[in-house]
Amino acid sequence: MTTFVSENSIPCLSDFVAGNLGIYFPPPRWSELQRSVERATQALGFPDVEACVNWLLTPPLNGERMAVLTEYLTVGETYFFRDPPLFQALEGEILPALIQARRARGGRPCLRVWSAGCCTGEEPYTLAMVLKRLLPDLDGWDLLLSGTDINLQFLEKARQGIYGAWSFRNVPPYIQERYFSLTLDKRWQLNPALRQMVSFSCLNLAADPYPAAGNNTSEIDLLLCRNVLMYFDAGTAAMALTRFHAALAEDGLLVVSPPEFGMVPGDRFRMIQYGDCLVYRKISKACSPRPAPPNPYESVPVVSAQPTLSGTGGRVAGTPGKTPSARRLAPRGAPPLAPLPPRDGCAALAEMEAAYSRKEYALVRELGGRALEQGPDNGEVLRLLVRCHANEGRLEEALSLCDRAIARDRVNAAGHFLRGMLLLEGGALPEAQASFRNACFLAPDFVLAHFISGDLARRLGRIVVARRHWRNALRLLSECPSEAPVPESEGLSAGRLREMLETLLSRGAPP
Ligand SMILES: C[S@@+](CC[C@H](N)C(=O)[O-])C[C@H]1O[C@@H](n2cnc3c(N)ncnc32)[C@H](O)[C@@H]1O
């Protein structure tokens, strides 16, 4: 038996697989492709691998050949609650907000969730567990929870809902006890109520039509496609992301895995940070950001001289809608993640910060208003009020207060950063970029300012600038323990941010 695929066949097979499945085997992975074909050759009883490859490549690519290709070439790695911080964010913030928005529409509420590349079902079933906890009135909802995959065997296993211990790595034991029953052969069978929540179907993301109402891939509120695009060639991944954009509802969210962040086009998806993870919100009108709101900052002079800083820095969040509690950036020269004591003394500040972290914004506003009446303007108080207004959707008030904070202390990077976030939220990208530039200039060790500046530069097509910011952020993080929270980030860990940055940088010029 010939054990090697000929030199001619392997590039053909690689092209054929990329063209039909989207899965890319570049030359360094040809040995992997070779091993997969060897296994198929043996299992299917071909006399040699060349015969097997010829059979696979002979048109038409019917269901039988497709099943062989997917069986031997897809990666079936998955488990329940894969990426716990993501599921914490989904359960704690993302889904509750979506649910609230859908309830607010009136009528029978509807929620559409799609796990694309769902493998053996662990991902959509995890979502089912979360949604069951969040929707006590589940029967009153039109809930779509769809899992699609190209591999028919995976889908069959998903439908059965029976899992071995390996699917539960990193999962607290109560999950098995609460949602599964033990089978005679010591595996775990998912409870029927959860099984019925999810529908599974075959969908090839590289070739099948989507979005389409007929296969439940339109008007999606939450789309998870994790650890799938990373195996695709760049063209197929870009095509899939374009279609995901079209498949999402106007305010729909896309979740990919950290190694895939660099593939998501910044002109069509806006990055949003939830604690330790990033998700993407659809930007509805591609390439035409919302018109800039009136900019009350034209009067704020751009900083033109390097000031002497001691502990200025910004509180940072991926979006003003999700702002962090007060933590401060380290001064230049100090370890980048060391916290600082407050710069502006104000008796009410601690109470305001506590209320802010409980999301009691009305109380924060009341305390802040009183503090400002009783004493001189305090930057910390003003910036916390800015965040409250922004979180409550009052962008103009937030901008006006931010203006006041900057006027009080023009060399405080926090104010400029916050201004950048507000302008970003209002769609004024070039103006936001100028503010972030100020923030990075005033506090060169402001890790998140570099990170977000990089993302913004990427959205504006300035890839070289984006990469420079990301490299800066990576350098600043290089000495930090992985578990250290990134200052101003509402809990994003240094390790996680490092991982994101490494991925973004390793991707070269993003699409
Ligand atoms: C590594 S698993 C990811 C499973 C799950 N999303 C997770 O993150 O745990 C990758 C999945 O993508 C599927 N896949 C690969 N190519 C695909 C394609 N062209 N269309 C749909 N699914 C595909 C594979 O069959 C496999 O189940």
PDB file of N, CA and C in Angstrom, residues 113-206:
ATOM      1  N   VAL A 113     -30.983  32.621  18.991  1.00  0.00           N
ATOM      2  CA  VAL A 113     -29.579  32.362  19.306  1.00  0.00           C
ATOM      3  C   VAL A 113     -29.083  31.248  18.381  1.00  0.00           C
ATOM      4  N   TRP A 114     -27.888  31.466  17.824  1.00  0.00           N
ATOM      5  CA  TRP A 114     -27.337  30.487  16.867  1.00  0.00           C
ATOM      6  C   TRP A 114     -25.906  30.132  17.280  1.00  0.00           C
ATOM      7  N   SER A 115     -25.667  28.848  17.462  1.00  0.00           N
ATOM      8  CA  SER A 115     -24.311  28.351  17.687  1.00  0.00           C
ATOM      9  C   SER A 115     -23.841  27.726  16.371  1.00  0.00           C
ATOM     10  N   ALA A 116     -22.974  28.427  15.654  1.00  0.00           N
ATOM     11  CA  ALA A 116     -22.517  27.977  14.333  1.00  0.00           C
ATOM     12  C   ALA A 116     -21.200  27.222  14.507  1.00  0.00           C
ATOM     13  N   GLY A 117     -21.165  25.977  14.041  1.00  0.00           N
ATOM     14  CA  GLY A 117     -20.002  25.117  14.313  1.00  0.00           C
ATOM     15  C   GLY A 117     -20.127  24.597  15.735  1.00  0.00           C
ATOM     16  N   CYS A 118     -21.302  23.993  16.012  1.00  0.00           N
ATOM     17  CA  CYS A 118     -21.634  23.646  17.412  1.00  0.00           C
ATOM     18  C   CYS A 118     -21.042  22.321  17.836  1.00  0.00           C
ATOM     19  N   CYS A 119     -20.445  21.610  16.880  1.00  0.00           N
ATOM     20  CA  CYS A 119     -19.796  20.344  17.184  1.00  0.00           C
ATOM     21  C   CYS A 119     -20.808  19.360  17.794  1.00  0.00           C
ATOM     22  N   THR A 120     -20.476  18.781  18.934  1.00  0.00           N
ATOM     23  CA  THR A 120     -21.348  17.743  19.507  1.00  0.00           C
ATOM     24  C   THR A 120     -22.387  18.319  20.479  1.00  0.00           C
ATOM     25  N   GLY A 121     -22.570  19.609  20.454  1.00  0.00           N
ATOM     26  CA  GLY A 121     -23.717  20.200  21.143  1.00  0.00           C
ATOM     27  C   GLY A 121     -23.437  20.848  22.491  1.00  0.00           C
ATOM     28  N   GLU A 122     -22.223  20.705  22.999  1.00  0.00           N
ATOM     29  CA  GLU A 122     -21.951  21.244  24.330  1.00  0.00           C
ATOM     30  C   GLU A 122     -22.216  22.754  24.399  1.00  0.00           C
ATOM     31  N   GLU A 123     -21.846  23.476  23.330  1.00  0.00           N
ATOM     32  CA  GLU A 123     -22.013  24.939  23.354  1.00  0.00           C
ATOM     33  C   GLU A 123     -23.487  25.353  23.372  1.00  0.00           C
ATOM     34  N   PRO A 124     -24.317  24.875  22.432  1.00  0.00           N
ATOM     35  CA  PRO A 124     -25.730  25.299  22.515  1.00  0.00           C
ATOM     36  C   PRO A 124     -26.435  24.770  23.756  1.00  0.00           C
ATOM     37  N   TYR A 125     -26.052  23.599  24.242  1.00  0.00           N
ATOM     38  CA  TYR A 125     -26.694  23.113  25.466  1.00  0.00           C
ATOM     39  C   TYR A 125     -26.275  23.957  26.680  1.00  0.00           C
ATOM     40  N   THR A 126     -25.040  24.439  26.663  1.00  0.00           N
ATOM     41  CA  THR A 126     -24.636  25.348  27.751  1.00  0.00           C
ATOM     42  C   THR A 126     -25.514  26.598  27.711  1.00  0.00           C
ATOM     43  N   LEU A 127     -25.749  27.092  26.491  1.00  0.00           N
ATOM     44  CA  LEU A 127     -26.623  28.262  26.354  1.00  0.00           C
ATOM     45  C   LEU A 127     -28.034  27.936  26.834  1.00  0.00           C
ATOM     46  N   ALA A 128     -28.466  26.714  26.578  1.00  0.00           N
ATOM     47  CA  ALA A 128     -29.807  26.320  27.031  1.00  0.00           C
ATOM     48  C   ALA A 128     -29.877  26.355  28.565  1.00  0.00           C
ATOM     49  N   MET A 129     -28.831  25.874  29.226  1.00  0.00           N
ATOM     50  CA  MET A 129     -28.816  25.901  30.702  1.00  0.00           C
ATOM     51  C   MET A 129     -28.902  27.341  31.207  1.00  0.00           C
ATOM     52  N   VAL A 130     -28.109  28.203  30.577  1.00  0.00           N
ATOM     53  CA  VAL A 130     -28.087  29.605  30.997  1.00  0.00           C
ATOM     54  C   VAL A 130     -29.461  30.242  30.762  1.00  0.00           C
ATOM     55  N   LEU A 131     -30.033  29.990  29.592  1.00  0.00           N
ATOM     56  CA  LEU A 131     -31.322  30.622  29.274  1.00  0.00           C
ATOM     57  C   LEU A 131     -32.437  30.083  30.161  1.00  0.00           C
ATOM     58  N   LYS A 132     -32.329  28.820  30.524  1.00  0.00           N
ATOM     59  CA  LYS A 132     -33.362  28.262  31.399  1.00  0.00           C
ATOM     60  C   LYS A 132     -33.339  28.968  32.757  1.00  0.00           C
ATOM     61  N   ARG A 133     -32.122  29.294  33.189  1.00  0.00           N
ATOM     62  CA  ARG A 133     -32.013  30.011  34.469  1.00  0.00           C
ATOM     63  C   ARG A 133     -32.521  31.443  34.335  1.00  0.00           C
ATOM     64  N   LEU A 134     -32.307  32.038  33.170  1.00  0.00           N
ATOM     65  CA  LEU A 134     -32.660  33.455  33.009  1.00  0.00           C
ATOM     66  C   LEU A 134     -34.116  33.680  32.626  1.00  0.00           C
ATOM     67  N   LEU A 135     -34.765  32.645  32.117  1.00  0.00           N
ATOM     68  CA  LEU A 135     -36.138  32.827  31.627  1.00  0.00           C
ATOM     69  C   LEU A 135     -37.112  31.946  32.421  1.00  0.00           C
ATOM     70  N   PRO A 136     -37.535  32.414  33.587  1.00  0.00           N
ATOM     71  CA  PRO A 136     -38.495  31.614  34.347  1.00  0.00           C
ATOM     72  C   PRO A 136     -39.805  31.441  33.579  1.00  0.00           C
ATOM     73  N   ASP A 137     -40.096  32.385  32.665  1.00  0.00           N
ATOM     74  CA  ASP A 137     -41.323  32.301  31.857  1.00  0.00           C
ATOM     75  C   ASP A 137     -41.010  31.782  30.451  1.00  0.00           C
ATOM     76  N   LEU A 138     -40.133  30.809  30.396  1.00  0.00           N
ATOM     77  CA  LEU A 138     -39.653  30.280  29.112  1.00  0.00           C
ATOM     78  C   LEU A 138     -40.791  29.937  28.146  1.00  0.00           C
ATOM     79  N   ASP A 139     -41.873  29.361  28.689  1.00  0.00           N
ATOM     80  CA  ASP A 139     -42.978  28.946  27.806  1.00  0.00           C
ATOM     81  C   ASP A 139     -43.623  30.136  27.099  1.00  0.00           C
ATOM     82  N   GLY A 140     -43.459  31.309  27.665  1.00  0.00           N
ATOM     83  CA  GLY A 140     -44.065  32.484  27.057  1.00  0.00           C
ATOM     84  C   GLY A 140     -43.180  33.102  25.978  1.00  0.00           C
ATOM     85  N   TRP A 141     -42.059  32.475  25.677  1.00  0.00           N
ATOM     86  CA  TRP A 141     -41.122  33.031  24.691  1.00  0.00           C
ATOM     87  C   TRP A 141     -41.134  32.241  23.389  1.00  0.00           C
ATOM     88  N   ASP A 142     -40.866  32.954  22.295  1.00  0.00           N
ATOM     89  CA  ASP A 142     -40.497  32.277  21.059  1.00  0.00           C
ATOM     90  C   ASP A 142     -38.981  32.221  21.069  1.00  0.00           C
ATOM     91  N   LEU A 143     -38.475  31.095  21.482  1.00  0.00           N
ATOM     92  CA  LEU A 143     -37.021  30.976  21.606  1.00  0.00           C
ATOM     93  C   LEU A 143     -36.477  30.088  20.499  1.00  0.00           C
ATOM     94  N   LEU A 144     -35.536  30.633  19.745  1.00  0.00           N
ATOM     95  CA  LEU A 144     -34.792  29.791  18.801  1.00  0.00           C
ATOM     96  C   LEU A 144     -33.415  29.571  19.406  1.00  0.00           C
ATOM     97  N   LEU A 145     -33.061  28.320  19.572  1.00  0.00           N
ATOM     98  CA  LEU A 145     -31.697  27.992  20.023  1.00  0.00           C
ATOM     99  C   LEU A 145     -31.211  26.937  19.045  1.00  0.00           C
ATOM    100  N   SER A 146     -30.431  27.400  18.078  1.00  0.00           N
ATOM    101  CA  SER A 146     -30.079  26.530  16.960  1.00  0.00           C
ATOM    102  C   SER A 146     -28.595  26.199  16.986  1.00  0.00           C
ATOM    103  N   GLY A 147     -28.290  24.922  16.787  1.00  0.00           N
ATOM    104  CA  GLY A 147     -26.899  24.501  16.653  1.00  0.00           C
ATOM    105  C   GLY A 147     -26.702  23.948  15.255  1.00  0.00           C
ATOM    106  N   THR A 148     -25.697  24.459  14.548  1.00  0.00           N
ATOM    107  CA  THR A 148     -25.428  23.917  13.201  1.00  0.00           C
ATOM    108  C   THR A 148     -23.980  23.480  13.126  1.00  0.00           C
ATOM    109  N   ASP A 149     -23.740  22.484  12.287  1.00  0.00           N
ATOM    110  CA  ASP A 149     -22.375  22.011  12.072  1.00  0.00           C
ATOM    111  C   ASP A 149     -22.337  21.316  10.717  1.00  0.00           C
ATOM    112  N   ILE A 150     -21.127  21.119  10.233  1.00  0.00           N
ATOM    113  CA  ILE A 150     -20.973  20.449   8.937  1.00  0.00           C
ATOM    114  C   ILE A 150     -20.868  18.936   9.114  1.00  0.00           C
ATOM    115  N   ASN A 151     -20.505  18.498  10.307  1.00  0.00           N
ATOM    116  CA  ASN A 151     -20.192  17.087  10.557  1.00  0.00           C
ATOM    117  C   ASN A 151     -21.435  16.353  11.063  1.00  0.00           C
ATOM    118  N   LEU A 152     -21.947  15.437  10.244  1.00  0.00           N
ATOM    119  CA  LEU A 152     -23.201  14.760  10.579  1.00  0.00           C
ATOM    120  C   LEU A 152     -23.067  13.883  11.826  1.00  0.00           C
ATOM    121  N   GLN A 153     -21.899  13.291  12.013  1.00  0.00           N
ATOM    122  CA  GLN A 153     -21.710  12.447  13.210  1.00  0.00           C
ATOM    123  C   GLN A 153     -21.766  13.291  14.482  1.00  0.00           C
ATOM    124  N   PHE A 154     -21.134  14.444  14.412  1.00  0.00           N
ATOM    125  CA  PHE A 154     -21.182  15.345  15.578  1.00  0.00           C
ATOM    126  C   PHE A 154     -22.632  15.715  15.885  1.00  0.00           C
ATOM    127  N   LEU A 155     -23.371  15.998  14.820  1.00  0.00           N
ATOM    128  CA  LEU A 155     -24.764  16.424  15.020  1.00  0.00           C
ATOM    129  C   LEU A 155     -25.600  15.294  15.612  1.00  0.00           C
ATOM    130  N   GLU A 156     -25.312  14.077  15.199  1.00  0.00           N
ATOM    131  CA  GLU A 156     -26.060  12.942  15.732  1.00  0.00           C
ATOM    132  C   GLU A 156     -25.777  12.803  17.238  1.00  0.00           C
ATOM    133  N   LYS A 157     -24.529  12.950  17.589  1.00  0.00           N
ATOM    134  CA  LYS A 157     -24.178  12.864  19.009  1.00  0.00           C
ATOM    135  C   LYS A 157     -24.848  14.009  19.784  1.00  0.00           C
ATOM    136  N   ALA A 158     -24.882  15.178  19.161  1.00  0.00           N
ATOM    137  CA  ALA A 158     -25.512  16.327  19.826  1.00  0.00           C
ATOM    138  C   ALA A 158     -26.981  16.035  20.102  1.00  0.00           C
ATOM    139  N   ARG A 159     -27.647  15.472  19.110  1.00  0.00           N
ATOM    140  CA  ARG A 159     -29.083  15.189  19.290  1.00  0.00           C
ATOM    141  C   ARG A 159     -29.306  14.184  20.407  1.00  0.00           C
ATOM    142  N   GLN A 160     -28.399  13.218  20.527  1.00  0.00           N
ATOM    143  CA  GLN A 160     -28.558  12.215  21.595  1.00  0.00           C
ATOM    144  C   GLN A 160     -28.370  12.847  22.978  1.00  0.00           C
ATOM    145  N   GLY A 161     -27.473  13.779  23.074  1.00  0.00           N
ATOM    146  CA  GLY A 161     -27.273  14.479  24.343  1.00  0.00           C
ATOM    147  C   GLY A 161     -26.662  13.610  25.440  1.00  0.00           C
ATOM    148  N   ILE A 162     -25.817  12.664  25.043  1.00  0.00           N
ATOM    149  CA  ILE A 162     -25.154  11.809  26.045  1.00  0.00           C
ATOM    150  C   ILE A 162     -23.650  12.086  25.982  1.00  0.00           C
ATOM    151  N   TYR A 163     -23.074  12.345  27.144  1.00  0.00           N
ATOM    152  CA  TYR A 163     -21.693  12.814  27.160  1.00  0.00           C
ATOM    153  C   TYR A 163     -20.845  12.066  28.176  1.00  0.00           C
ATOM    154  N   GLY A 164     -19.552  11.949  27.857  1.00  0.00           N
ATOM    155  CA  GLY A 164     -18.587  11.372  28.785  1.00  0.00           C
ATOM    156  C   GLY A 164     -17.971  12.463  29.653  1.00  0.00           C
ATOM    157  N   ALA A 165     -17.128  12.012  30.590  1.00  0.00           N
ATOM    158  CA  ALA A 165     -16.552  12.944  31.571  1.00  0.00           C
ATOM    159  C   ALA A 165     -15.754  14.064  30.901  1.00  0.00           C
ATOM    160  N   TRP A 166     -15.153  13.788  29.742  1.00  0.00           N
ATOM    161  CA  TRP A 166     -14.267  14.758  29.097  1.00  0.00           C
ATOM    162  C   TRP A 166     -15.011  16.032  28.688  1.00  0.00           C
ATOM    163  N   SER A 167     -16.315  15.875  28.450  1.00  0.00           N
ATOM    164  CA  SER A 167     -17.102  17.060  28.077  1.00  0.00           C
ATOM    165  C   SER A 167     -17.348  17.984  29.263  1.00  0.00           C
ATOM    166  N   PHE A 168     -16.984  17.508  30.455  1.00  0.00           N
ATOM    167  CA  PHE A 168     -17.278  18.298  31.654  1.00  0.00           C
ATOM    168  C   PHE A 168     -16.013  18.831  32.323  1.00  0.00           C
ATOM    169  N   ARG A 169     -14.880  18.779  31.602  1.00  0.00           N
ATOM    170  CA  ARG A 169     -13.665  19.321  32.207  1.00  0.00           C
ATOM    171  C   ARG A 169     -13.931  20.798  32.505  1.00  0.00           C
ATOM    172  N   ASN A 170     -13.417  21.257  33.637  1.00  0.00           N
ATOM    173  CA  ASN A 170     -13.595  22.663  34.061  1.00  0.00           C
ATOM    174  C   ASN A 170     -15.026  23.015  34.441  1.00  0.00           C
ATOM    175  N   VAL A 171     -15.901  22.032  34.589  1.00  0.00           N
ATOM    176  CA  VAL A 171     -17.285  22.354  34.916  1.00  0.00           C
ATOM    177  C   VAL A 171     -17.566  21.943  36.355  1.00  0.00           C
ATOM    178  N   PRO A 172     -18.164  22.820  37.164  1.00  0.00           N
ATOM    179  CA  PRO A 172     -18.459  22.418  38.544  1.00  0.00           C
ATOM    180  C   PRO A 172     -19.434  21.235  38.563  1.00  0.00           C
ATOM    181  N   PRO A 173     -19.245  20.298  39.515  1.00  0.00           N
ATOM    182  CA  PRO A 173     -20.033  19.061  39.507  1.00  0.00           C
ATOM    183  C   PRO A 173     -21.537  19.300  39.576  1.00  0.00           C
ATOM    184  N   TYR A 174     -21.963  20.436  40.133  1.00  0.00           N
ATOM    185  CA  TYR A 174     -23.404  20.635  40.267  1.00  0.00           C
ATOM    186  C   TYR A 174     -24.100  20.689  38.903  1.00  0.00           C
ATOM    187  N   ILE A 175     -23.348  21.041  37.874  1.00  0.00           N
ATOM    188  CA  ILE A 175     -23.940  21.103  36.530  1.00  0.00           C
ATOM    189  C   ILE A 175     -24.418  19.707  36.122  1.00  0.00           C
ATOM    190  N   GLN A 176     -23.555  18.705  36.355  1.00  0.00           N
ATOM    191  CA  GLN A 176     -23.956  17.338  36.009  1.00  0.00           C
ATOM    192  C   GLN A 176     -25.159  16.906  36.840  1.00  0.00           C
ATOM    193  N   GLU A 177     -25.076  17.234  38.138  1.00  0.00           N
ATOM    194  CA  GLU A 177     -26.159  16.791  39.027  1.00  0.00           C
ATOM    195  C   GLU A 177     -27.484  17.451  38.675  1.00  0.00           C
ATOM    196  N   ARG A 178     -27.418  18.733  38.311  1.00  0.00           N
ATOM    197  CA  ARG A 178     -28.660  19.461  38.091  1.00  0.00           C
ATOM    198  C   ARG A 178     -29.289  19.171  36.719  1.00  0.00           C
ATOM    199  N   TYR A 179     -28.441  19.015  35.718  1.00  0.00           N
ATOM    200  CA  TYR A 179     -28.981  18.979  34.366  1.00  0.00           C
ATOM    201  C   TYR A 179     -28.865  17.618  33.663  1.00  0.00           C
ATOM    202  N   PHE A 180     -28.239  16.649  34.311  1.00  0.00           N
ATOM    203  CA  PHE A 180     -28.002  15.373  33.630  1.00  0.00           C
ATOM    204  C   PHE A 180     -28.403  14.213  34.537  1.00  0.00           C
ATOM    205  N   SER A 181     -28.627  13.049  33.916  1.00  0.00           N
ATOM    206  CA  SER A 181     -28.768  11.833  34.722  1.00  0.00           C
ATOM    207  C   SER A 181     -27.717  10.830  34.250  1.00  0.00           C
ATOM    208  N   LEU A 182     -27.266  10.004  35.174  1.00  0.00           N
ATOM    209  CA  LEU A 182     -26.184   9.066  34.887  1.00  0.00           C
ATOM    210  C   LEU A 182     -26.748   7.854  34.142  1.00  0.00           C
ATOM    211  N   THR A 183     -26.087   7.473  33.050  1.00  0.00           N
ATOM    212  CA  THR A 183     -26.557   6.291  32.301  1.00  0.00           C
ATOM    213  C   THR A 183     -25.898   5.039  32.891  1.00  0.00           C
ATOM    214  N   LEU A 184     -26.368   3.879  32.449  1.00  0.00           N
ATOM    215  CA  LEU A 184     -25.823   2.630  32.999  1.00  0.00           C
ATOM    216  C   LEU A 184     -24.331   2.494  32.696  1.00  0.00           C
ATOM    217  N   ASP A 185     -23.914   3.006  31.546  1.00  0.00           N
ATOM    218  CA  ASP A 185     -22.479   2.906  31.215  1.00  0.00           C
ATOM    219  C   ASP A 185     -21.690   4.130  31.698  1.00  0.00           C
ATOM    220  N   LYS A 186     -22.222   4.772  32.733  1.00  0.00           N
ATOM    221  CA  LYS A 186     -21.508   5.862  33.428  1.00  0.00           C
ATOM    222  C   LYS A 186     -21.242   7.081  32.530  1.00  0.00           C
ATOM    223  N   ARG A 187     -22.165   7.340  31.632  1.00  0.00           N
ATOM    224  CA  ARG A 187     -22.089   8.606  30.915  1.00  0.00           C
ATOM    225  C   ARG A 187     -23.246   9.473  31.393  1.00  0.00           C
ATOM    226  N   TRP A 188     -23.321  10.664  30.856  1.00  0.00           N
ATOM    227  CA  TRP A 188     -24.296  11.628  31.373  1.00  0.00           C
ATOM    228  C   TRP A 188     -25.296  12.001  30.291  1.00  0.00           C
ATOM    229  N   GLN A 189     -26.562  11.790  30.585  1.00  0.00           N
ATOM    230  CA  GLN A 189     -27.628  12.089  29.621  1.00  0.00           C
ATOM    231  C   GLN A 189     -28.294  13.407  30.004  1.00  0.00           C
ATOM    232  N   LEU A 190     -28.333  14.324  29.050  1.00  0.00           N
ATOM    233  CA  LEU A 190     -28.941  15.633  29.320  1.00  0.00           C
ATOM    234  C   LEU A 190     -30.451  15.487  29.530  1.00  0.00           C
ATOM    235  N   ASN A 191     -30.979  16.259  30.469  1.00  0.00           N
ATOM    236  CA  ASN A 191     -32.426  16.194  30.741  1.00  0.00           C
ATOM    237  C   ASN A 191     -33.229  16.565  29.493  1.00  0.00           C
ATOM    238  N   PRO A 192     -34.358  15.872  29.261  1.00  0.00           N
ATOM    239  CA  PRO A 192     -35.135  16.111  28.036  1.00  0.00           C
ATOM    240  C   PRO A 192     -35.553  17.572  27.872  1.00  0.00           C
ATOM    241  N   ALA A 193     -35.885  18.244  28.975  1.00  0.00           N
ATOM    242  CA  ALA A 193     -36.365  19.628  28.844  1.00  0.00           C
ATOM    243  C   ALA A 193     -35.299  20.505  28.193  1.00  0.00           C
ATOM    244  N   LEU A 194     -34.047  20.274  28.528  1.00  0.00           N
ATOM    245  CA  LEU A 194     -32.975  21.071  27.928  1.00  0.00           C
ATOM    246  C   LEU A 194     -32.706  20.624  26.500  1.00  0.00           C
ATOM    247  N   ARG A 195     -32.783  19.315  26.303  1.00  0.00           N
ATOM    248  CA  ARG A 195     -32.526  18.792  24.962  1.00  0.00           C
ATOM    249  C   ARG A 195     -33.518  19.387  23.964  1.00  0.00           C
ATOM    250  N   GLN A 196     -34.771  19.483  24.430  1.00  0.00           N
ATOM    251  CA  GLN A 196     -35.809  19.987  23.519  1.00  0.00           C
ATOM    252  C   GLN A 196     -35.647  21.475  23.199  1.00  0.00           C
ATOM    253  N   MET A 197     -34.871  22.154  23.993  1.00  0.00           N
ATOM    254  CA  MET A 197     -34.701  23.595  23.726  1.00  0.00           C
ATOM    255  C   MET A 197     -33.857  23.852  22.482  1.00  0.00           C
ATOM    256  N   VAL A 198     -33.011  22.875  22.116  1.00  0.00           N
ATOM    257  CA  VAL A 198     -32.053  23.122  21.034  1.00  0.00           C
ATOM    258  C   VAL A 198     -32.434  22.315  19.796  1.00  0.00           C
ATOM    259  N   SER A 199     -32.379  22.969  18.631  1.00  0.00           N
ATOM    260  CA  SER A 199     -32.576  22.224  17.378  1.00  0.00           C
ATOM    261  C   SER A 199     -31.238  22.185  16.642  1.00  0.00           C
ATOM    262  N   PHE A 200     -30.938  21.023  16.065  1.00  0.00           N
ATOM    263  CA  PHE A 200     -29.659  20.861  15.372  1.00  0.00           C
ATOM    264  C   PHE A 200     -29.891  20.650  13.884  1.00  0.00           C
ATOM    265  N   SER A 201     -29.020  21.231  13.077  1.00  0.00           N
ATOM    266  CA  SER A 201     -29.107  20.964  11.639  1.00  0.00           C
ATOM    267  C   SER A 201     -27.732  21.123  10.998  1.00  0.00           C
ATOM    268  N   CYS A 202     -27.639  20.523   9.821  1.00  0.00           N
ATOM    269  CA  CYS A 202     -26.356  20.547   9.112  1.00  0.00           C
ATOM    270  C   CYS A 202     -26.259  21.836   8.301  1.00  0.00           C
ATOM    271  N   LEU A 203     -25.181  22.556   8.480  1.00  0.00           N
ATOM    272  CA  LEU A 203     -24.968  23.765   7.684  1.00  0.00           C
ATOM    273  C   LEU A 203     -23.467  23.930   7.453  1.00  0.00           C
ATOM    274  N   ASN A 204     -23.107  23.982   6.185  1.00  0.00           N
ATOM    275  CA  ASN A 204     -21.711  24.203   5.816  1.00  0.00           C
ATOM    276  C   ASN A 204     -21.489  25.706   5.679  1.00  0.00           C
ATOM    277  N   LEU A 205     -20.737  26.259   6.613  1.00  0.00           N
ATOM    278  CA  LEU A 205     -20.540  27.714   6.623  1.00  0.00           C
ATOM    279  C   LEU A 205     -19.782  28.199   5.398  1.00  0.00           C
ATOM    280  N   ALA A 206     -19.094  27.291   4.719  1.00  0.00           N
ATOM    281  CA  ALA A 206     -18.315  27.697   3.546  1.00  0.00           C
ATOM    282  C   ALA A 206     -19.125  27.653   2.267  1.00  0.00           C
TER     283      ALA A 206
END
